[in-house]
Amino acid sequence: MNNTLKRGLKISAAAIAAITAVTALTGCAKESTPTPTAESITIYSGRSEDLIAPLLEAFTEETGIEIEVRYAGSAELAAQILEEGSNVQADVFFSQDAGALGALTEAGLFKTLESDITDLVDAKYRAADNTWVGVSGRSRVLSYNPELIDAADLPTSIFDLADPAWKGKIGIAPSNASFQSFVTAMRVIEGEAATTEWLTAMKENAVIFEKNGQILEAVEAGEITAGLINHYYWFERAAEVGEENMKSEMAWFEAGDVGNLVNVAGVGVLSDNAAAVTFANWLLGETAQTFFVEKTSEYSLTGIPAQAWLPALDTIASPEIDLSALAPLAETLELIRNAGLTD
């Protein structure tokens, strides 16, 4: 049975080369050249400037530590860090998803974080060897237009979307990093054959978009019945147009379905600069965790309650998966291309 929410409410080192070939597809934000000083840290950020610039400003205000930032896609930055190796120019990698973090763990490029930091979050949201830690969470959801489908008729599994009845009704963004991480999770949990079959069905059934936000707009406009997005896109749009003007609603699939994947944004420390550890710890403190909940509508990973109209993070029936297993993304990208979903 679907858990419906009413209105109002990661890439192994070998894989990086393939990922960089598609960074133009996943998009990257404005970049600034890092010029570190003695009292500063340099961050390579896969999270966009528009999203986290206020957060970084708050860090400097509270700690006095200056920050230099290079913004780009998480996959692109992971590739850059691998290329720089022991001469890496960043102190911290702030990734949009766990897959890119897992790739750098595999390459042995992160410093080990002390357990007093990593123990602030549940073990499933951090590396088993404490080389990276998640700082905010997001859930994959099915956004749908209740004028076009009743809640009782929603699919109970993501695999139901392969039914020909969904032809032209479901929206996906195959060039988006979040979709790719979800497909990687499908490969890990369900296997290559089942994933290939599902992607082939999506070639027939799905309407292709570049971004999650575009999918939501199409659902709102009634152009498609439903779409696969991250939950917080609903709240971004609601902030722009008013919650009372939102037409779409969100639903989760049955318990344990890979369509309910909860992924994290997280950080790993790349240098011996003590301020980098201070930053990682600060991201799990009250200021940053409240920011993620109130400003980006993400989930806190330290227990700060989510927005009132969201289900609590520990109630989402997400699949059991080690998020570091999202690292081998190259095979996923190949499957997506072979299915004809990207160039």
Protein backbone atom coordinates (compact mmCIF):
# COMPACT_ATOMS: atom_id res chain seq x y z
CA MET A 1 0.00 0.00 0.00
CA ASN A 2 1.40 3.42 -0.89
CA ASN A 3 2.37 5.88 1.79
CA THR A 4 0.99 9.08 0.23
CA LEU A 5 1.77 12.58 1.40
CA LYS A 6 -1.03 15.07 0.70
CA ARG A 7 -0.60 18.61 -0.52
CA GLY A 8 0.62 21.11 2.11
CA LEU A 9 2.62 19.13 3.20
CA LYS A 10 26.95 7.83 -5.66
CA ILE A 11 31.96 5.82 -8.55
CA SER A 12 35.13 3.80 -8.41
CA ALA A 13 38.43 5.29 -9.51
CA ALA A 14 38.12 3.37 -12.76
CA ALA A 15 34.69 4.82 -13.27
CA ILE A 16 35.63 8.47 -12.98
CA ALA A 17 36.81 8.80 -16.57
CA ALA A 18 33.44 7.68 -17.82
CA ILE A 19 31.64 10.01 -15.46
CA THR A 20 33.55 13.08 -16.51
CA ALA A 21 32.40 12.41 -20.05
CA VAL A 22 28.85 13.11 -18.94
CA THR A 23 29.40 15.98 -16.53
CA ALA A 24 28.00 18.26 -19.18
CA LEU A 25 24.79 16.26 -18.89
CA THR A 26 24.59 16.39 -15.12
CA GLY A 27 25.41 20.08 -15.10
CA CYS A 28 27.75 22.12 -12.96
CA ALA A 29 27.53 25.37 -11.07
CA LYS A 30 29.60 28.52 -11.35
CA GLU A 31 33.21 27.94 -10.40
CA SER A 32 35.68 30.10 -8.51
CA THR A 33 39.42 29.45 -8.30
CA PRO A 34 40.54 28.53 -4.79
CA THR A 35 43.23 30.73 -3.27
CA PRO A 36 43.70 29.48 0.28
CA THR A 37 45.17 31.56 3.10
CA ALA A 38 46.61 30.51 6.47
CA GLU A 39 43.24 30.95 8.20
CA SER A 40 41.09 29.40 5.53
CA ILE A 41 39.96 26.14 4.04
CA THR A 42 39.35 25.32 0.42
CA ILE A 43 36.22 23.36 -0.42
CA TYR A 44 35.43 21.56 -3.63
CA SER A 45 31.65 21.70 -3.62
CA GLY A 46 29.33 19.56 -5.70
CA ARG A 47 26.44 21.38 -4.08
CA SER A 48 25.44 24.54 -5.92
CA GLU A 49 26.46 28.04 -4.89
CA ASP A 50 22.85 29.20 -4.75
CA LEU A 51 22.08 26.46 -2.27
CA ILE A 52 24.97 26.53 0.18
CA ALA A 53 26.60 29.97 -0.06
CA PRO A 54 24.51 31.25 2.90
CA LEU A 55 25.50 28.17 4.88
CA LEU A 56 29.20 28.76 4.26
CA GLU A 57 28.83 32.39 5.24
CA ALA A 58 27.27 31.28 8.53
CA PHE A 59 30.23 28.97 9.15
CA THR A 60 32.70 31.83 8.73
CA GLU A 61 30.63 34.08 10.97
CA GLU A 62 30.52 31.49 13.74
CA THR A 63 34.12 30.21 13.53
CA GLY A 64 36.14 33.00 11.91
CA ILE A 65 37.50 30.48 9.38
CA GLU A 66 37.47 31.85 5.84
CA ILE A 67 36.38 29.66 2.96
CA GLU A 68 37.44 29.48 -0.67
CA VAL A 69 35.16 27.41 -2.89
CA ARG A 70 35.29 25.73 -6.25
CA TYR A 71 31.79 24.83 -7.45
CA ALA A 72 31.17 22.13 -10.04
CA GLY A 73 29.35 18.82 -10.40
CA SER A 74 30.19 16.18 -7.81
CA ALA A 75 31.43 13.72 -10.44
CA GLU A 76 33.60 16.37 -12.08
CA LEU A 77 35.15 17.35 -8.77
CA ALA A 78 35.76 13.73 -7.77
CA ALA A 79 37.61 13.31 -11.07
CA GLN A 80 39.62 16.46 -10.37
CA ILE A 81 40.58 15.23 -6.92
CA LEU A 82 41.67 11.87 -8.34
CA GLU A 83 43.78 13.68 -10.92
CA GLU A 84 45.39 15.92 -8.30
CA GLY A 85 46.05 12.95 -6.03
CA SER A 86 48.58 13.73 -3.33
CA ASN A 87 48.72 17.32 -4.62
CA VAL A 88 45.02 17.92 -4.11
CA GLN A 89 44.23 21.62 -3.81
CA ALA A 90 41.18 21.20 -1.57
CA ASP A 91 40.85 20.54 2.15
CA VAL A 92 37.26 19.29 1.94
CA PHE A 93 35.07 17.62 -0.66
CA PHE A 94 31.39 18.49 -0.19
CA SER A 95 29.52 16.07 -2.43
CA GLN A 96 25.93 16.07 -3.58
CA ASP A 97 25.72 12.30 -3.30
CA ALA A 98 27.37 9.34 -1.62
CA GLY A 99 28.65 7.75 -4.82
CA ALA A 100 31.33 10.37 -5.44
CA LEU A 101 32.42 10.11 -1.82
CA GLY A 102 32.69 6.35 -2.12
CA ALA A 103 34.96 6.71 -5.14
CA LEU A 104 37.48 8.78 -3.21
CA THR A 105 37.33 6.38 -0.30
CA GLU A 106 38.23 3.57 -2.71
CA ALA A 107 41.16 5.66 -3.92
CA GLY A 108 42.39 6.21 -0.35
CA LEU A 109 42.27 10.00 -0.61
CA PHE A 110 40.23 10.86 2.49
CA LYS A 111 41.53 11.29 6.01
CA THR A 112 39.77 9.20 8.65
CA LEU A 113 37.30 11.19 10.72
CA GLU A 114 37.13 10.71 14.47
CA SER A 115 34.19 8.72 15.72
CA ASP A 116 32.94 11.63 17.83
CA ILE A 117 32.00 13.21 14.49
CA THR A 118 30.80 10.22 12.51
CA ASP A 119 28.83 8.79 15.42
CA LEU A 120 26.55 11.83 15.22
CA VAL A 121 24.72 10.12 12.34
CA ASP A 122 23.32 6.66 11.82
CA ALA A 123 25.84 4.16 10.45
CA LYS A 124 23.92 3.78 7.19
CA TYR A 125 24.55 7.45 6.38
CA ARG A 126 28.37 7.33 6.66
CA ALA A 127 31.32 5.31 5.41
CA ALA A 128 31.97 2.10 7.29
CA ASP A 129 35.62 3.17 7.71
CA ASN A 130 34.71 6.75 8.78
CA THR A 131 36.30 8.35 5.72
CA TRP A 132 33.18 10.37 4.91
CA VAL A 133 30.02 11.35 6.70
CA GLY A 134 26.58 12.33 5.44
CA VAL A 135 25.30 15.74 6.46
CA SER A 136 21.79 15.88 4.94
CA GLY A 137 19.36 13.40 3.44
CA ARG A 138 16.85 13.27 0.62
CA SER A 139 14.35 10.69 -0.50
CA ARG A 140 13.37 9.63 -3.99
CA VAL A 141 9.61 9.98 -4.42
CA LEU A 142 6.88 9.66 -7.01
CA SER A 143 5.39 13.07 -7.68
CA TYR A 144 1.91 12.74 -9.15
CA ASN A 145 -1.07 14.82 -10.26
CA PRO A 146 -4.19 13.70 -8.33
CA GLU A 147 -6.40 15.09 -11.10
CA LEU A 148 -4.96 12.43 -13.40
CA ILE A 149 -4.61 9.45 -11.05
CA ASP A 150 -6.16 8.47 -7.74
CA ALA A 151 -3.88 7.64 -4.84
CA ALA A 152 -5.40 4.17 -4.71
CA ASP A 153 -4.23 3.52 -8.29
CA LEU A 154 -0.60 4.55 -7.78
CA PRO A 155 2.06 1.92 -8.47
CA THR A 156 3.27 0.01 -5.44
CA SER A 157 6.73 -0.63 -6.93
CA ILE A 158 9.00 1.35 -9.21
CA PHE A 159 8.97 -1.70 -11.50
CA ASP A 160 5.23 -1.18 -12.09
CA LEU A 161 6.19 1.83 -14.20
CA ALA A 162 7.46 -0.62 -16.84
CA ASP A 163 3.85 -1.53 -17.62
CA PRO A 164 2.79 -0.24 -21.08
CA ALA A 165 -0.12 1.49 -19.36
CA TRP A 166 2.38 4.14 -18.23
CA LYS A 167 3.52 5.02 -21.76
CA GLY A 168 3.82 8.80 -22.06
CA LYS A 169 2.71 9.31 -18.45
CA ILE A 170 5.90 9.08 -16.38
CA GLY A 171 8.75 11.61 -16.35
CA ILE A 172 12.42 10.83 -15.65
CA ALA A 173 15.71 12.75 -15.85
CA PRO A 174 18.30 10.15 -16.93
CA SER A 175 21.15 12.66 -17.22
CA ASN A 176 20.60 13.82 -13.64
CA ALA A 177 23.03 12.59 -10.97
CA SER A 178 20.24 11.68 -8.54
CA PHE A 179 18.54 9.46 -11.12
CA GLN A 180 21.86 7.82 -11.95
CA SER A 181 22.55 7.07 -8.28
CA PHE A 182 19.08 5.57 -7.99
CA VAL A 183 19.73 3.33 -11.01
CA THR A 184 23.05 2.29 -9.47
CA ALA A 185 21.14 1.29 -6.35
CA MET A 186 18.78 -0.72 -8.55
CA ARG A 187 21.76 -2.52 -10.10
CA VAL A 188 23.22 -3.30 -6.67
CA ILE A 189 19.93 -4.51 -5.18
CA GLU A 190 18.07 -6.04 -8.13
CA GLY A 191 20.89 -6.96 -10.51
CA GLU A 192 21.98 -5.98 -14.03
CA ALA A 193 19.30 -7.91 -15.88
CA ALA A 194 16.34 -6.46 -13.99
CA THR A 195 17.80 -2.97 -14.24
CA THR A 196 18.39 -3.27 -17.98
CA GLU A 197 14.83 -4.49 -18.48
CA TRP A 198 13.45 -1.56 -16.49
CA LEU A 199 15.54 1.00 -18.37
CA THR A 200 14.45 -0.48 -21.69
CA ALA A 201 10.84 -0.09 -20.60
CA MET A 202 11.54 3.52 -19.65
CA LYS A 203 12.74 4.16 -23.19
CA GLU A 204 9.23 3.22 -24.31
CA ASN A 205 7.19 4.71 -21.48
CA ALA A 206 9.00 7.74 -20.12
CA VAL A 207 9.02 11.38 -21.11
CA ILE A 208 12.63 12.56 -20.81
CA PHE A 209 13.58 15.74 -18.94
CA GLU A 210 16.93 17.27 -18.06
CA LYS A 211 16.15 18.21 -14.47
CA ASN A 212 13.95 17.18 -11.56
CA GLY A 213 12.37 20.62 -11.45
CA GLN A 214 11.20 20.29 -15.05
CA ILE A 215 9.56 16.98 -14.22
CA LEU A 216 7.66 18.58 -11.37
CA GLU A 217 6.53 21.46 -13.58
CA ALA A 218 5.16 18.97 -16.10
CA VAL A 219 3.30 17.08 -13.37
CA GLU A 220 1.86 20.33 -12.07
CA ALA A 221 0.72 21.32 -15.56
CA GLY A 222 -0.92 17.94 -16.18
CA GLU A 223 1.43 17.21 -19.09
CA ILE A 224 2.40 13.91 -17.45
CA THR A 225 0.71 11.92 -14.72
CA ALA A 226 3.74 11.38 -12.48
CA GLY A 227 7.50 11.74 -12.26
CA LEU A 228 10.50 10.45 -10.33
CA ILE A 229 12.19 13.25 -8.34
CA ASN A 230 13.87 14.06 -5.03
CA HIS A 231 11.37 15.12 -2.39
CA TYR A 232 12.70 18.62 -1.79
CA TYR A 233 11.90 19.84 -5.30
CA TRP A 234 8.25 19.97 -4.26
CA PHE A 235 9.13 22.39 -1.49
CA GLU A 236 11.34 24.55 -3.70
CA ARG A 237 8.43 25.10 -6.04
CA ALA A 238 5.99 25.61 -3.18
CA ALA A 239 8.22 28.39 -1.86
CA GLU A 240 8.00 30.10 -5.24
CA VAL A 241 4.29 29.79 -5.99
CA GLY A 242 2.74 29.16 -2.58
CA GLU A 243 1.79 25.81 -1.12
CA GLU A 244 -1.88 26.53 -1.70
CA ASN A 245 -1.18 26.71 -5.43
CA MET A 246 0.53 23.33 -5.68
CA LYS A 247 -1.45 20.70 -7.56
CA SER A 248 0.92 17.75 -7.25
CA GLU A 249 1.36 15.41 -4.33
CA MET A 250 4.08 12.94 -3.35
CA ALA A 251 4.01 9.22 -2.69
CA TRP A 252 6.43 6.49 -1.67
CA PHE A 253 6.47 2.94 -2.99
CA GLU A 254 6.04 -0.21 -0.93
CA ALA A 255 8.43 -0.91 1.92
CA GLY A 256 11.99 -1.62 0.79
CA ASP A 257 11.40 -0.67 -2.84
CA VAL A 258 14.48 0.77 -4.51
CA GLY A 259 12.30 3.67 -5.67
CA ASN A 260 12.38 4.90 -2.06
CA LEU A 261 16.17 5.32 -2.03
CA VAL A 262 17.41 7.76 0.62
CA ASN A 263 20.70 9.28 -0.49
CA VAL A 264 22.88 11.81 1.31
CA ALA A 265 25.01 14.83 0.67
CA GLY A 266 28.21 14.48 2.63
CA VAL A 267 31.79 15.52 3.23
CA GLY A 268 35.24 14.01 3.34
CA VAL A 269 38.45 15.65 4.57
CA LEU A 270 41.36 15.68 2.13
CA SER A 271 44.12 17.48 4.04
CA ASP A 272 45.68 17.78 7.48
CA ASN A 273 44.22 21.26 7.93
CA ALA A 274 42.47 21.07 11.30
CA ALA A 275 39.93 23.64 10.15
CA ALA A 276 38.65 21.10 7.64
CA VAL A 277 37.68 18.79 10.48
CA THR A 278 36.08 21.73 12.24
CA PHE A 279 33.96 22.29 9.14
CA ALA A 280 32.87 18.66 8.93
CA ASN A 281 31.88 18.72 12.58
CA TRP A 282 30.07 22.06 12.19
CA LEU A 283 27.92 20.68 9.38
CA LEU A 284 26.46 18.25 11.90
CA GLY A 285 25.76 20.97 14.44
CA GLU A 286 22.53 22.82 15.11
CA THR A 287 23.08 25.75 12.74
CA ALA A 288 23.77 23.64 9.65
CA GLN A 289 21.26 20.91 10.41
CA THR A 290 18.52 23.47 10.97
CA PHE A 291 19.51 25.15 7.70
CA PHE A 292 19.06 21.90 5.79
CA VAL A 293 15.63 21.36 7.32
CA GLU A 294 14.28 24.89 7.06
CA LYS A 295 16.01 26.32 4.00
CA THR A 296 16.41 23.35 1.66
CA SER A 297 13.66 21.03 3.03
CA GLU A 298 16.15 18.19 3.31
CA TYR A 299 16.42 15.75 6.18
CA SER A 300 18.66 16.38 9.15
CA LEU A 301 20.84 13.36 9.88
CA THR A 302 21.28 14.22 13.57
CA GLY A 303 17.66 14.09 14.65
CA ILE A 304 16.34 17.61 14.09
CA PRO A 305 12.70 17.05 13.08
CA ALA A 306 11.83 17.38 9.39
CA GLN A 307 9.25 19.78 8.03
CA ALA A 308 5.94 18.96 9.70
CA TRP A 309 4.31 17.70 6.49
CA LEU A 310 7.14 15.26 5.73
CA PRO A 311 7.30 11.76 7.16
CA ALA A 312 10.14 11.35 9.65
CA LEU A 313 13.32 10.04 8.03
CA ASP A 314 13.28 6.84 10.08
CA THR A 315 9.76 6.04 8.88
CA ILE A 316 10.64 6.02 5.17
CA ALA A 317 10.75 2.38 4.07
CA SER A 318 13.95 2.80 2.07
CA PRO A 319 15.91 -0.16 0.69
CA GLU A 320 18.79 -1.61 2.69
CA ILE A 321 21.99 -0.55 0.94
CA ASP A 322 25.49 0.59 1.80
CA LEU A 323 25.57 4.04 0.20
CA SER A 324 29.27 3.59 -0.57
CA ALA A 325 28.09 0.88 -2.98
CA LEU A 326 26.79 3.68 -5.22
CA ALA A 327 30.40 4.39 -6.21
CA PRO A 328 30.66 2.23 -9.39
CA LEU A 329 28.61 4.56 -11.58
CA ALA A 330 30.33 3.96 -14.93
CA GLU A 331 28.42 0.72 -15.50
CA THR A 332 25.18 2.55 -14.72
CA LEU A 333 25.93 5.26 -17.26
CA GLU A 334 26.61 2.60 -19.87
CA LEU A 335 23.30 0.87 -19.16
CA ILE A 336 21.43 4.16 -19.40
CA ARG A 337 23.10 5.00 -22.73
CA ASN A 338 22.54 1.50 -24.11
CA ALA A 339 18.86 1.82 -23.29
CA GLY A 340 18.76 4.97 -25.45
CA LEU A 341 17.95 7.30 -22.56
CA THR A 342 21.03 9.52 -23.04
CA ASP A 343 23.38 10.21 -25.94
